[in-house]
Amino acid sequence: MAASGAALHGFDDNSAMPSPTTAAPIGCVLGPAAATETDLIVIPWFEGEPADAIGDLDRASGGDIARAVSTREFVGKAFDVYFTGLPGNEWSARRLALVGAGPRASFGLGLARRMATAAGLAVRTRRLARAALLCRGAADTLSDGEWSELVQATVEGLTLAEFHGGSYKTGDAPPPIPEWTLIAPGAPVTVADALRRGRVLGESSNRARELANEPGNVLTPRLFASRIADLAGEGGVSAEILEQPQIEALGMGMLLGVAQGSAEPARLVVLRYEPPATADSVAAVPVLGLVGKGVTFDTGGISIKPAEAMDRMKDDMAGGAAVAGAMRAIGLLGAPIPVLGIIPIAENMPSGTAIRPGDVLKSAEGKTVEVVNTDAEGRLILGDALWYARRLGATHLVDVATLTGAIVVALGRITSGLLGTPDAWVEHVRAAGERAGDAMWPLPLFEEYRDQLKSEIADMSNTGGRPAGSITAAMFLKEFTGGLPWAHIDIAGTAWAEEAKPYQPKGATGVAVRTLATIALEADRWTDRTSRRV
Ligand code: BES
Ligand code: MN
Ligand code: ZN
């Protein structure tokens, strides 16, 4: 598809940045760590462990572990990495990295994932061809299920360390990725499935991060739509890209209203996943509808944002990218239920054709909306998309959006906001997020907040004023959910890391990709309570 226009001068159509780094698959051996052939071996180290905790490793290090631990140069504090040599002949690797795992009593899957990323990032700077990581859990012996969870989280973490946001600096090549081997002594052979799940989920997160990192002049609505289709296609998921006339025919006045100030036309992407064999039970099959905000750049429109930090608004499509990444994973890993991915895409610009404050738009659902602030555009395009997900047969809804600055005030950059109904569905989504490594916390949706959306002229206003800004934004979305079980994830604070951490470089985080995929892949955990309509 032609992505024409002055905006793209000098860049080719489909991927302006150096193509994403693709690494060799991660292997897994069940045998002993000392015999594993590799250039460098990574060993998780729990705080306060004696120097001889891992067989004869200290002897192979020439006593350096005992020295580092006793001088407190390295104590196993979470994410610290200590490099040393292994001159002895007891181990086949010549180099060792100890990675801090924190206190063993508080070790869990979230820590295992982050520790693997920290190790992956640290090892990557060493430019080695091969590296291996020993999997260690909270206990010395693990059940088959625990092995599988640990291996999956570790592979996710190592894969997240392969991400390179791409760079438009000419001649800037990312450090190479070593070929990784996991060592899981005592694990059942069935960990192969966990290895694949972790790899696919980590890669899908990285693909979403690549999209969110792209600048607005490259990732226009048209290019974003085609990149989403490519990504979902990797998982065998079908993509339909609706253009202006089809969006008009559906009556999506809110999506069209947001897009009308831009030289770039709106798009609506519909992704459809079908399980290999739908169960013979006919009517009862639930359909998950995933909806992601796809504003390729948010200037605020006529209610224009201040210049400071406006550049960050290139990631205002991170929710849409998360849905696309999740659909790829769902397709590759095979969820048991049908899943729809709906991504409304627009660029929010001020111009002579832009919507004005005070304009009234008509939603596809039929409700009229007074646009009091053109910067509250995400809820407008999501409202039409939520309605469309229902029309296509979704029975359960989850939307993801960089929706409100207010959520950053409420929860900071650690935790995504979570709102919706019924409580059991919201809690189900929260718990899936916890397993997937995406922290979320609920805010209330009491009916009384609806008053803040009253308009003199239309069915509702698109803003509810400063108080409870994230809640009133969600109250607006709720108007378009038709009483279906629905959860809204506000990722305005979590989609982008402002500062680097040992387990998280600056830039796009890929938040919510693994959560959305997990909800679909574990659909057998849904119950009557999570499916109650209001
Ligand atoms: N995309 C922004 C929200 C945002 C803010 C994302 C900060 C990431 C970081 C959204 O479209 C927006 O502008 N929201 C307004 C709503 C207000 C006008 C009611 C906001 O939060 O200020
Ligand atoms: Mn905005
Ligand atoms: Zn926005």
Coordinates of C-alpha atoms and ligand atoms in Angstrom, one line a residue:
M1 CA 0.0 0.0 0.0
A2 CA 1.3 3.4 -0.9
A3 CA 2.1 5.6 2.1
S4 CA 2.5 8.8 0.1
G5 CA 2.7 12.3 1.3
A6 CA 5.4 14.9 2.1
A7 CA 5.7 13.5 5.6
L8 CA 7.6 10.4 4.4
H9 CA 10.2 12.0 2.1
G10 CA 13.4 10.1 2.2
F11 CA 12.1 7.1 4.0
D12 CA 10.8 4.0 2.2
D13 CA 7.3 2.8 2.7
N14 CA 7.3 0.0 5.1
S15 CA 10.1 0.3 7.5
A16 CA 12.1 3.4 7.7
M17 CA 14.2 2.3 10.6
P18 CA 16.9 -0.4 10.4
S19 CA 15.0 -3.6 10.4
P20 CA 14.4 -5.0 13.9
T21 CA 17.0 -7.4 15.3
T22 CA 15.9 -11.0 15.0
A23 CA 17.8 -13.4 17.1
A24 CA 18.4 -17.1 17.1
P25 CA 15.8 -19.1 19.0
I26 CA 16.5 -19.8 22.7
G27 CA 17.4 -23.4 23.4
C28 CA 16.9 -25.4 26.6
V29 CA 19.0 -28.1 28.1
L30 CA 17.9 -30.3 31.0
G31 CA 21.5 -31.4 31.9
P32 CA 23.9 -30.1 34.5
A33 CA 25.1 -26.5 34.3
A34 CA 28.8 -27.2 34.6
A35 CA 28.7 -29.3 31.4
T36 CA 26.9 -26.8 29.3
E37 CA 29.0 -25.6 26.4
T38 CA 28.8 -21.8 26.2
D39 CA 31.0 -18.7 26.3
L40 CA 29.4 -17.3 29.4
I41 CA 27.2 -18.8 32.1
V42 CA 24.7 -16.7 34.1
I43 CA 23.8 -17.9 37.6
P44 CA 21.0 -16.3 39.6
W45 CA 22.3 -15.5 43.1
F46 CA 20.0 -15.1 46.1
E47 CA 20.9 -12.6 48.8
G48 CA 22.8 -14.1 51.6
E49 CA 23.7 -17.4 50.0
P50 CA 27.0 -19.0 51.0
A51 CA 29.8 -18.9 48.4
D52 CA 29.5 -22.7 47.9
A53 CA 25.7 -22.6 47.1
I54 CA 26.2 -23.9 43.5
G55 CA 28.4 -27.0 43.6
D56 CA 32.0 -26.3 42.9
L57 CA 31.4 -23.0 41.1
D58 CA 33.4 -21.0 43.6
R59 CA 36.4 -23.3 43.1
A60 CA 36.1 -22.9 39.4
S61 CA 36.1 -19.2 39.8
G62 CA 39.4 -19.4 41.7
G63 CA 37.6 -18.4 44.9
D64 CA 36.4 -15.1 43.5
I65 CA 32.8 -15.7 44.4
A66 CA 33.8 -16.2 48.1
R67 CA 35.8 -13.0 47.9
A68 CA 33.1 -10.9 46.2
V69 CA 30.5 -12.1 48.7
S70 CA 32.6 -11.6 51.8
T71 CA 33.7 -8.1 50.8
R72 CA 30.1 -7.4 49.9
E73 CA 31.2 -6.3 46.4
F74 CA 28.3 -8.5 45.2
V75 CA 25.6 -9.7 47.6
G76 CA 22.8 -10.8 45.3
K77 CA 20.8 -7.6 45.4
A78 CA 18.1 -7.9 42.7
F79 CA 19.3 -7.1 39.2
D80 CA 23.0 -6.5 40.2
V81 CA 25.3 -8.2 37.7
Y82 CA 28.8 -9.4 38.7
F83 CA 31.1 -10.6 35.9
T84 CA 34.1 -12.8 36.6
G85 CA 36.2 -15.6 35.0
L86 CA 36.0 -19.4 35.4
P87 CA 39.6 -20.4 35.0
G88 CA 39.1 -23.9 36.6
N89 CA 38.4 -26.9 34.4
E90 CA 35.3 -28.0 36.4
W91 CA 33.0 -25.9 34.3
S92 CA 33.0 -25.7 30.5
A93 CA 32.2 -22.0 30.3
R94 CA 35.2 -19.6 30.7
R95 CA 33.2 -16.7 32.0
L96 CA 30.6 -16.3 34.7
A97 CA 28.0 -13.6 35.4
L98 CA 26.2 -13.7 38.8
V99 CA 22.8 -12.0 38.6
G100 CA 21.2 -10.8 41.8
A101 CA 17.9 -12.5 42.5
G102 CA 17.1 -10.8 45.9
P103 CA 16.0 -12.7 49.0
R104 CA 14.9 -16.3 48.0
A105 CA 11.8 -16.1 50.2
S106 CA 10.3 -13.2 48.1
F107 CA 11.4 -14.7 44.7
G108 CA 8.7 -15.1 42.2
L109 CA 7.9 -15.1 38.5
G110 CA 7.8 -11.3 38.2
L111 CA 11.3 -11.2 39.6
A112 CA 12.5 -14.1 37.4
R113 CA 11.3 -12.3 34.3
R114 CA 12.9 -9.0 35.2
M115 CA 16.1 -10.7 36.4
A116 CA 16.4 -12.4 33.0
T117 CA 16.0 -9.1 31.2
A118 CA 18.6 -7.4 33.5
A119 CA 21.0 -10.3 32.7
G120 CA 20.2 -10.2 29.0
L121 CA 20.9 -6.5 28.8
A122 CA 24.1 -6.7 30.8
V123 CA 25.4 -9.7 28.8
R124 CA 24.6 -8.1 25.5
T125 CA 27.1 -5.3 26.1
R126 CA 29.8 -8.0 26.2
R127 CA 29.4 -8.9 22.5
L128 CA 29.6 -12.7 23.0
A129 CA 28.4 -15.3 20.6
R130 CA 26.9 -17.7 23.1
A131 CA 25.5 -17.4 26.6
A132 CA 23.6 -19.7 29.0
L133 CA 21.4 -19.0 32.0
L134 CA 20.7 -21.4 34.8
C135 CA 17.0 -21.4 35.9
R136 CA 16.6 -21.3 39.7
G137 CA 13.3 -21.1 41.5
A138 CA 12.2 -20.2 45.0
A139 CA 12.8 -23.8 46.1
D140 CA 15.5 -26.4 45.2
T141 CA 12.9 -28.7 43.7
L142 CA 10.1 -27.6 41.5
S143 CA 6.9 -29.3 40.3
D144 CA 6.4 -29.7 36.5
G145 CA 4.0 -26.8 36.6
E146 CA 6.4 -24.5 38.4
W147 CA 9.2 -25.4 36.0
S148 CA 7.0 -24.5 33.1
E149 CA 6.0 -21.1 34.6
L150 CA 9.7 -20.3 35.5
V151 CA 11.0 -21.2 32.0
Q152 CA 8.2 -19.2 30.3
A153 CA 8.9 -16.1 32.5
T154 CA 12.7 -16.4 32.0
V155 CA 12.4 -16.7 28.2
E156 CA 10.0 -13.7 28.2
G157 CA 12.6 -11.7 30.1
L158 CA 15.5 -12.7 27.9
T159 CA 13.5 -11.9 24.8
L160 CA 12.6 -8.5 26.1
A161 CA 16.3 -7.8 26.4
E162 CA 16.6 -8.3 22.7
F163 CA 14.6 -5.2 21.9
H164 CA 16.3 -2.4 20.2
G165 CA 14.0 0.6 19.5
G166 CA 15.8 1.3 16.2
S167 CA 17.5 4.5 15.7
Y168 CA 17.6 7.0 12.9
K169 CA 21.2 7.8 13.8
T170 CA 23.1 6.8 10.7
G171 CA 25.6 4.1 11.3
D172 CA 24.3 3.1 14.7
A173 CA 24.1 -0.7 15.0
P174 CA 22.7 -2.3 18.1
P175 CA 24.9 -4.6 20.1
P176 CA 24.6 -8.2 18.9
I177 CA 22.4 -10.7 20.7
P178 CA 24.1 -13.9 21.9
E179 CA 22.6 -17.3 21.2
W180 CA 21.0 -18.2 24.5
T181 CA 20.6 -21.6 26.1
L182 CA 18.5 -22.1 29.2
I183 CA 19.6 -24.7 31.7
A184 CA 16.8 -26.3 33.5
P185 CA 18.2 -29.4 35.4
G186 CA 15.3 -31.6 36.5
A187 CA 12.6 -30.0 34.4
P188 CA 10.2 -32.2 32.4
V189 CA 10.6 -32.4 28.7
T190 CA 7.3 -30.7 28.4
V191 CA 9.0 -27.3 29.2
A192 CA 9.4 -27.1 25.4
D193 CA 5.9 -25.6 25.3
A194 CA 6.7 -23.0 27.9
L195 CA 9.9 -22.1 26.0
R196 CA 7.8 -21.4 22.9
R197 CA 5.1 -19.5 24.8
G198 CA 7.7 -17.3 26.4
R199 CA 9.5 -16.7 23.2
V200 CA 6.3 -15.7 21.3
L201 CA 5.0 -13.5 24.1
G202 CA 8.4 -11.7 24.5
E203 CA 8.7 -11.2 20.7
S204 CA 5.2 -9.9 20.4
S205 CA 5.8 -7.4 23.1
N206 CA 9.0 -6.3 21.3
R207 CA 7.1 -5.9 18.0
A208 CA 4.5 -3.6 19.8
R209 CA 7.4 -1.6 21.3
E210 CA 9.0 -1.1 17.8
L211 CA 5.7 0.4 16.6
A212 CA 5.3 2.7 19.6
N213 CA 8.9 4.0 19.2
E214 CA 8.3 5.1 15.6
P215 CA 8.0 8.9 15.0
G216 CA 4.7 10.4 13.9
N217 CA 6.0 11.4 10.4
V218 CA 6.9 7.8 9.7
L219 CA 4.0 6.0 11.4
T220 CA 1.0 7.7 9.7
P221 CA -2.4 6.2 10.2
R222 CA -2.1 4.5 6.8
L223 CA 1.3 3.0 7.5
F224 CA 0.2 2.0 11.1
A225 CA -2.8 0.1 9.7
S226 CA -0.6 -1.8 7.2
R227 CA 2.0 -2.6 9.9
I228 CA -0.7 -3.9 12.2
A229 CA -2.0 -6.2 9.4
D230 CA 1.6 -7.5 8.8
L231 CA 2.1 -8.2 12.5
A232 CA -1.2 -10.0 13.0
G233 CA -0.6 -11.9 9.8
E234 CA 2.6 -13.4 11.3
G235 CA 0.1 -15.2 13.6
G236 CA -2.2 -16.2 10.8
V237 CA -4.7 -13.6 12.0
S238 CA -6.8 -12.0 9.3
A239 CA -6.8 -8.2 8.9
E240 CA -9.3 -6.0 7.3
I241 CA -8.5 -2.3 6.9
L242 CA -11.5 0.0 6.7
E243 CA -11.0 3.3 4.9
Q244 CA -12.9 6.5 4.9
P245 CA -16.0 5.5 2.9
Q246 CA -16.6 2.4 4.9
I247 CA -16.0 4.3 8.2
E248 CA -18.6 6.8 6.9
A249 CA -21.0 4.1 6.0
L250 CA -20.8 2.8 9.5
G251 CA -21.6 6.3 10.8
M252 CA -18.5 6.6 13.0
G253 CA -18.8 10.4 13.5
M254 CA -16.5 10.4 16.5
L255 CA -13.6 8.6 14.7
L256 CA -14.1 10.8 11.6
G257 CA -14.4 13.9 13.7
V258 CA -11.0 13.3 15.4
A259 CA -9.3 12.6 12.0
Q260 CA -10.8 15.5 10.1
G261 CA -8.1 18.0 11.1
S262 CA -5.3 15.9 9.6
A263 CA -4.1 15.5 6.0
E264 CA -4.0 11.8 6.8
P265 CA -7.3 9.9 6.6
A266 CA -8.6 7.7 9.4
R267 CA -8.4 4.0 9.4
L268 CA -10.1 1.2 11.3
V269 CA -8.4 -2.1 11.5
V270 CA -10.3 -5.3 12.3
L271 CA -8.3 -8.4 13.2
R272 CA -10.1 -11.7 13.4
Y273 CA -8.7 -14.8 15.1
E274 CA -10.6 -18.1 14.9
P275 CA -9.6 -21.1 17.0
P276 CA -8.6 -24.2 14.9
A277 CA -11.7 -26.1 15.8
T278 CA -14.6 -24.3 17.4
A279 CA -16.2 -26.6 20.0
D280 CA -19.5 -28.1 19.0
S281 CA -21.4 -26.3 21.7
V282 CA -23.0 -23.7 19.5
A283 CA -24.3 -20.6 21.2
A284 CA -22.2 -20.6 24.3
V285 CA -18.8 -19.7 22.7
P286 CA -17.6 -16.4 24.1
V287 CA -15.9 -13.9 21.8
L288 CA -13.2 -11.6 23.2
G289 CA -13.1 -8.1 21.8
L290 CA -9.8 -6.3 22.2
V291 CA -9.8 -2.6 21.4
G292 CA -6.7 -0.4 21.3
K293 CA -6.3 3.4 20.9
G294 CA -4.4 4.2 17.7
V295 CA -3.7 8.0 17.7
T296 CA -0.5 8.1 15.7
F297 CA 0.2 11.6 17.0
D298 CA -1.8 13.7 19.5
T299 CA -1.2 17.4 19.2
G300 CA -4.4 18.0 21.2
G301 CA -6.0 19.5 18.1
I302 CA -7.5 23.0 18.4
S303 CA -7.2 22.5 22.2
I304 CA -3.5 22.3 21.5
K305 CA -1.1 20.8 24.0
P306 CA 1.9 22.9 25.3
A307 CA 5.1 22.4 23.4
E308 CA 6.9 20.8 26.4
A309 CA 6.9 17.0 26.0
M310 CA 4.5 17.1 23.1
D311 CA 7.0 15.0 21.2
R312 CA 6.0 12.1 23.6
M313 CA 2.6 12.0 21.9
K314 CA 4.0 9.8 19.1
D315 CA 3.3 6.9 21.4
D316 CA -0.4 7.6 21.6
M317 CA -1.0 4.5 19.6
A318 CA 0.7 2.2 22.1
G319 CA -2.7 0.6 23.0
G320 CA -3.4 -0.2 19.3
A321 CA 0.1 -1.7 19.0
A322 CA -0.5 -3.8 22.2
V323 CA -3.7 -5.2 20.6
A324 CA -1.8 -6.0 17.4
G325 CA 1.1 -7.7 19.3
A326 CA -1.4 -9.7 21.4
M327 CA -3.3 -10.9 18.3
R328 CA 0.0 -12.1 16.8
A329 CA 0.7 -14.1 20.0
I330 CA -2.9 -15.4 20.2
G331 CA -2.6 -16.6 16.6
L332 CA 0.8 -18.3 17.0
L333 CA -0.1 -19.9 20.3
G334 CA -3.7 -20.8 19.5
A335 CA -6.3 -19.4 21.9
P336 CA -9.4 -21.6 22.5
I337 CA -11.9 -18.9 21.7
P338 CA -12.5 -16.5 18.8
V339 CA -10.9 -13.1 19.4
L340 CA -11.5 -9.7 17.6
G341 CA -9.0 -6.9 17.6
I342 CA -10.4 -3.5 16.7
I343 CA -8.0 -0.6 16.3
P344 CA -9.4 2.9 15.5
I345 CA -6.6 5.0 14.0
A346 CA -6.3 8.8 13.5
E347 CA -3.9 11.7 13.8
N348 CA -5.2 14.5 16.1
M349 CA -4.1 17.8 14.4
P350 CA -5.2 21.4 14.5
S351 CA -6.1 22.9 11.1
G352 CA -8.8 24.7 9.2
T353 CA -10.7 21.5 8.9
A354 CA -10.3 20.4 12.5
I355 CA -13.1 20.0 14.9
R356 CA -13.7 23.0 17.2
P357 CA -14.4 23.0 20.9
G358 CA -18.2 23.0 21.2
D359 CA -18.7 21.0 18.0
V360 CA -21.3 18.2 18.3
L361 CA -20.5 14.7 16.8
K362 CA -22.7 11.7 16.3
S363 CA -21.4 8.4 17.3
A364 CA -22.0 5.1 15.4
E365 CA -24.0 4.0 18.4
G366 CA -26.4 7.0 17.9
K367 CA -25.5 9.0 21.0
T368 CA -24.5 12.7 20.4
V369 CA -21.3 14.1 22.0
E370 CA -20.3 17.7 22.6
V371 CA -16.5 18.0 22.0
V372 CA -15.7 20.5 24.8
N373 CA -12.0 19.7 24.5
T374 CA -10.5 18.4 21.3
D375 CA -7.6 16.9 23.3
A376 CA -10.0 14.3 24.8
E377 CA -9.8 12.5 21.5
G378 CA -9.0 9.0 22.6
R379 CA -12.4 8.3 24.2
L380 CA -14.1 9.5 21.0
I381 CA -12.4 7.1 18.6
L382 CA -12.6 4.2 21.2
G383 CA -16.3 4.8 21.7
D384 CA -17.0 4.0 18.0
A385 CA -14.6 1.1 18.1
L386 CA -16.2 -0.5 21.2
W387 CA -19.6 -0.2 19.5
Y388 CA -18.1 -2.0 16.5
A389 CA -16.6 -4.8 18.5
R390 CA -20.1 -5.4 20.0
R391 CA -21.6 -5.3 16.5
L392 CA -19.2 -7.9 15.3
G393 CA -20.2 -10.2 18.1
A394 CA -17.9 -9.6 21.0
T395 CA -19.3 -10.9 24.3
H396 CA -16.4 -9.6 26.5
L397 CA -14.4 -6.4 26.0
V398 CA -11.0 -5.2 27.0
D399 CA -9.7 -1.8 25.8
V400 CA -6.2 -0.4 26.2
A401 CA -5.3 3.2 25.8
T402 CA -2.9 6.0 26.6
L403 CA -6.0 7.8 27.7
T404 CA -5.4 10.3 30.5
G405 CA -2.7 12.4 32.1
A406 CA -4.7 12.0 35.3
I407 CA -3.7 8.3 35.6
V408 CA -0.1 9.4 35.8
V409 CA -1.0 11.6 38.7
A410 CA -3.0 8.8 40.4
L411 CA -0.7 5.8 39.9
G412 CA 2.6 7.1 38.5
R413 CA 4.6 5.1 36.0
I414 CA 4.6 1.8 37.7
T415 CA 1.0 0.7 37.5
S416 CA -1.7 1.0 34.8
G417 CA -5.2 2.1 35.7
L418 CA -8.0 -0.5 35.5
L419 CA -11.7 0.3 35.3
G420 CA -14.7 -1.6 34.1
T421 CA -17.6 -3.8 35.0
P422 CA -18.5 -6.3 36.5
D423 CA -16.0 -6.4 39.3
A424 CA -15.3 -10.1 38.7
W425 CA -14.2 -9.4 35.1
V426 CA -12.0 -6.5 36.2
E427 CA -10.4 -8.6 38.9
H428 CA -9.9 -11.4 36.3
V429 CA -8.1 -9.0 34.0
R430 CA -6.0 -7.7 36.9
A431 CA -4.9 -11.2 37.9
A432 CA -4.0 -12.1 34.3
G433 CA -1.9 -8.9 34.2
E434 CA -0.1 -9.9 37.4
R435 CA 0.8 -13.3 35.9
A436 CA 1.9 -11.6 32.7
G437 CA 4.1 -9.0 34.4
D438 CA 1.8 -5.9 33.9
A439 CA 0.9 -4.3 37.2
M440 CA -2.6 -2.7 37.2
W441 CA -4.9 -1.4 39.9
P442 CA -8.6 -0.6 39.9
L443 CA -10.4 2.7 40.3
P444 CA -14.1 2.9 41.0
L445 CA -16.8 3.6 38.4
F446 CA -19.6 4.8 40.6
E447 CA -22.7 6.0 38.7
E448 CA -22.4 9.4 40.4
Y449 CA -19.4 10.3 38.3
R450 CA -21.6 10.3 35.2
D451 CA -23.0 13.7 36.2
Q452 CA -19.6 15.3 35.2
L453 CA -20.2 14.4 31.6
K454 CA -23.5 16.3 31.3
S455 CA -23.8 18.6 28.3
E456 CA -26.3 21.4 27.6
I457 CA -26.6 20.6 24.0
A458 CA -25.8 16.9 23.4
D459 CA -26.3 13.5 25.2
M460 CA -22.9 14.0 26.8
S461 CA -19.7 16.0 26.9
N462 CA -16.3 14.5 26.1
T463 CA -14.7 15.8 29.2
G464 CA -15.6 15.8 32.9
G465 CA -13.3 18.5 34.2
R466 CA -10.2 18.0 36.3
P467 CA -11.5 15.9 39.2
A468 CA -11.3 12.2 38.7
G469 CA -10.2 12.6 35.1
S470 CA -9.3 8.9 34.5
I471 CA -12.7 7.8 36.0
T472 CA -14.8 10.2 33.9
A473 CA -12.9 9.2 30.8
A474 CA -13.8 5.5 31.6
M475 CA -17.4 6.6 32.3
F476 CA -17.5 8.0 28.8
L477 CA -16.3 4.7 27.3
K478 CA -18.8 2.8 29.3
E479 CA -21.6 4.4 27.3
F480 CA -20.5 2.4 24.3
T481 CA -20.1 -1.0 25.9
G482 CA -23.7 -2.0 25.9
G483 CA -23.6 -3.6 29.3
L484 CA -21.1 -6.3 28.3
P485 CA -18.3 -7.3 30.6
W486 CA -15.7 -4.7 29.9
A487 CA -12.3 -3.7 31.3
H488 CA -10.4 -0.5 30.4
I489 CA -6.7 -0.3 30.9
D490 CA -5.3 3.2 31.0
I491 CA -1.6 2.9 30.0
A492 CA -0.8 6.7 29.8
G493 CA 1.8 6.3 32.6
T494 CA 3.2 2.9 31.7
A495 CA 3.5 2.7 27.9
W496 CA 6.8 4.7 27.9
A497 CA 9.7 4.4 30.3
E498 CA 11.1 7.9 31.0
E499 CA 14.1 6.5 32.8
A500 CA 16.2 3.4 32.3
K501 CA 16.1 0.6 34.9
P502 CA 18.4 -2.5 34.9
Y503 CA 15.4 -4.5 33.6
Q504 CA 13.9 -1.8 31.4
P505 CA 15.5 0.5 28.9
K506 CA 14.1 4.0 28.2
G507 CA 11.3 4.0 25.6
A508 CA 8.3 1.9 24.7
T509 CA 7.6 -0.8 27.2
G510 CA 5.1 -3.1 25.4
V511 CA 2.8 -2.9 28.3
A512 CA -0.4 -5.0 28.1
V513 CA 0.6 -7.2 25.2
R514 CA 1.2 -10.3 27.4
T515 CA -1.9 -9.5 29.5
L516 CA -4.2 -9.3 26.6
A517 CA -2.8 -12.5 25.1
T518 CA -3.0 -14.3 28.5
I519 CA -6.7 -13.4 28.9
A520 CA -7.4 -15.0 25.6
L521 CA -5.1 -18.0 26.0
E522 CA -6.5 -18.8 29.4
A523 CA -10.2 -18.3 28.5
D524 CA -10.9 -21.6 30.2
R525 CA -10.6 -19.7 33.5
W526 CA -13.6 -17.4 32.7
T527 CA -16.6 -18.1 34.8
D528 CA -20.3 -17.1 35.0
R529 CA -19.2 -14.3 37.4
T530 CA -16.7 -12.8 35.0
S531 CA -19.3 -13.0 32.2
R532 CA -22.2 -11.2 33.9
R533 CA -23.8 -8.4 31.9
V534 CA -25.0 -5.2 33.6
Ligands
BES1 N1 -3.0 11.1 24.9 C1 -3.4 11.9 26.0 C2 -3.2 11.3 27.3 C3 -1.7 11.2 27.8 C4 -1.2 12.2 28.6 C5 -1.0 10.1 27.4 C6 0.1 12.0 29.1 C7 0.4 10.0 27.8 C8 0.9 11.0 28.7 C9 -5.0 12.1 25.8 O1 -5.5 12.1 24.5 C10 -5.3 13.5 26.4 O2 -4.8 14.4 25.9 N2 -6.0 13.5 27.5 C11 -6.4 14.7 28.2 C12 -7.9 14.6 28.5 C13 -8.4 16.0 29.0 C14 -8.4 17.0 27.9 C15 -9.8 15.7 29.5 C16 -5.5 14.8 29.4 O3 -5.3 13.8 30.1 O4 -5.1 15.9 29.7
MN2 MN -5.3 14.1 23.7
ZN3 ZN -4.4 11.1 23.1

